[in-house]
Each structure stands twice: as C-alpha cells, then as structure tokens.
PDB file of C-alpha atoms in Angstrom:
ATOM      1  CA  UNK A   1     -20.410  42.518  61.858  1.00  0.00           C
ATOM      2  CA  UNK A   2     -22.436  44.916  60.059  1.00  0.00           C
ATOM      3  CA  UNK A   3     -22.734  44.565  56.068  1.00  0.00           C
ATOM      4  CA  UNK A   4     -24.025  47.842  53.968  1.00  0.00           C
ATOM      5  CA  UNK A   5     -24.756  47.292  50.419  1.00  0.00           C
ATOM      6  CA  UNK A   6     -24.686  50.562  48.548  1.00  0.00           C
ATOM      7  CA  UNK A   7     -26.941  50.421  44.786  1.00  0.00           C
ATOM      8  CA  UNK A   8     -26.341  52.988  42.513  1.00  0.00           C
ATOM      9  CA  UNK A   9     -25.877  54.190  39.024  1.00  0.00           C
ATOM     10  CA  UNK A  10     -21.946  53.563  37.147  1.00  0.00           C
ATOM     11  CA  UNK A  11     -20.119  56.567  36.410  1.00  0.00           C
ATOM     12  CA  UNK A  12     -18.411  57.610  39.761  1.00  0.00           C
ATOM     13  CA  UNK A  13     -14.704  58.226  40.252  1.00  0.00           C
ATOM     14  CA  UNK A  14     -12.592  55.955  42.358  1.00  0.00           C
ATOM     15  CA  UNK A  15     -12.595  58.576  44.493  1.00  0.00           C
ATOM     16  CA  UNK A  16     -16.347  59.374  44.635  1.00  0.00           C
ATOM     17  CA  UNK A  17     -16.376  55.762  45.510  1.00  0.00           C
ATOM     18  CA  UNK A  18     -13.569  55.576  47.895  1.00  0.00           C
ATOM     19  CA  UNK A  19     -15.387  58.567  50.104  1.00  0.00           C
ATOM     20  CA  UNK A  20     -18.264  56.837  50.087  1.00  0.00           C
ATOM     21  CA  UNK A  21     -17.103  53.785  51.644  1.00  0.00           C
ATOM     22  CA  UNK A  22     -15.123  55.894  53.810  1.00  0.00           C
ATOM     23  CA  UNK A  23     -18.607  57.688  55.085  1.00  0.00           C
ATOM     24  CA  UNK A  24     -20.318  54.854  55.736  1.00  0.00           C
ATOM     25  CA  UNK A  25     -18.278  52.804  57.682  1.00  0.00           C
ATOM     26  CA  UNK A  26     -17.627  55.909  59.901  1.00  0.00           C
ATOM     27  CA  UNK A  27     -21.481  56.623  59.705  1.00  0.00           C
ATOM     28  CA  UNK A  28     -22.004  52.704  60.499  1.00  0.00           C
ATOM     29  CA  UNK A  29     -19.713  52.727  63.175  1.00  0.00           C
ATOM     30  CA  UNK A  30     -20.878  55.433  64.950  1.00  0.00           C
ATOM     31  CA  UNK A  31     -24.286  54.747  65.225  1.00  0.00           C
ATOM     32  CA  UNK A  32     -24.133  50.698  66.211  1.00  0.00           C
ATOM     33  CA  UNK A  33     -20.568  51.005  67.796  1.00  0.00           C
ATOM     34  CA  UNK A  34     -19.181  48.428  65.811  1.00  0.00           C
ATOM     35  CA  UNK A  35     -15.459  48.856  65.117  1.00  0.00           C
ATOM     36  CA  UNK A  36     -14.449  49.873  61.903  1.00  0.00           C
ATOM     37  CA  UNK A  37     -12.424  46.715  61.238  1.00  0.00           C
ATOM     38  CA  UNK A  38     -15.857  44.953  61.378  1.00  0.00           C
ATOM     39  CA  UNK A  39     -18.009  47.125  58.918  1.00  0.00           C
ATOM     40  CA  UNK A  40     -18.225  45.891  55.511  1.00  0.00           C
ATOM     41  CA  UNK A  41     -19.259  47.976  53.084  1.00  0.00           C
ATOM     42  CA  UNK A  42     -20.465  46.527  49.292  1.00  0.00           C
ATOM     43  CA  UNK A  43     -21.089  48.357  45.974  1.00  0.00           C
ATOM     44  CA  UNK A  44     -23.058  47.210  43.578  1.00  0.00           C
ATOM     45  CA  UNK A  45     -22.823  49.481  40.658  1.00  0.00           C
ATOM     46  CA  UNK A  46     -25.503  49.120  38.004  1.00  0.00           C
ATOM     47  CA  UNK A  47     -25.611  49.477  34.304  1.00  0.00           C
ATOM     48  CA  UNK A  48     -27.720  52.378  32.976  1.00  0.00           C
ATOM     49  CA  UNK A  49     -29.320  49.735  30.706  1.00  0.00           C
ATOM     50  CA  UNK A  50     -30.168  47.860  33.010  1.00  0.00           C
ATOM     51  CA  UNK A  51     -31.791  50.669  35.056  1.00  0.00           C
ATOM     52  CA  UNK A  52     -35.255  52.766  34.319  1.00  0.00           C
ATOM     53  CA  UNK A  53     -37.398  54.732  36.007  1.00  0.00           C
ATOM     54  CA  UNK A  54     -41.249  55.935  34.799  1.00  0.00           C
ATOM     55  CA  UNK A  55     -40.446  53.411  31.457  1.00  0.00           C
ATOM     56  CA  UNK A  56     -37.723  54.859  30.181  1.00  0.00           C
ATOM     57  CA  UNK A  57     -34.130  53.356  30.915  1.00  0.00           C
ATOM     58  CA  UNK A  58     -31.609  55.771  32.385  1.00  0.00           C
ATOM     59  CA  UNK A  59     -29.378  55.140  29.269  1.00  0.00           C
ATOM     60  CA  UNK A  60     -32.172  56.431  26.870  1.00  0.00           C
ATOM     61  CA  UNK A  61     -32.130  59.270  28.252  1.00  0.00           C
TER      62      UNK A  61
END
C-alpha cells in the first residue's frame, strides 16, 4: 500500500487540491501497479509563517 505525502504552501482551492490527489494516485498507480483503492495520498499544508526560504519567511514577503 503505497503512502505519498504531498508538502506545500496553504492557499489552494479544494479543487487545486482535489486534482492533485487525483494525479497522484493515478501517477502512483501507474508506475508501481498498485490499485487505486490502495494508494493513499496525504497533504500536509503549511503555514506561510511557518515557512522561509534564503531568511525571509514566505509570509514577509
């Protein structure tokens, strides 16, 4: 049973979001040829204040 954990940024729509898990369990299943009923995708969306990149936080900027 694979397990993807997708990281990224808050501020996508449900549907951005939706698609996404959408893509990778097709991508996922595709490529290991684990059925779809056994890919389990996670997001973990992060705060921009929690979140920085060359010093400066993402909500700073």
């Amino acid at each position: 049973m694979p397990y993807v954990t997708v990281k990224m940024l808050e501020g996508r729509s449900e549907e951005q979001k939706k698609a996404l898990v959408e893509k990778v369990t097709d991508a996922v299943s595709e490529t290991t040829g684990a059925s779809k009923e056994n890919v389990v995708v996670f997001i973990e969306e992060m705060s921009k204040n929690h979140y920085g990149v060359a010093g400066k936080r993402f909500s700073d900027q």
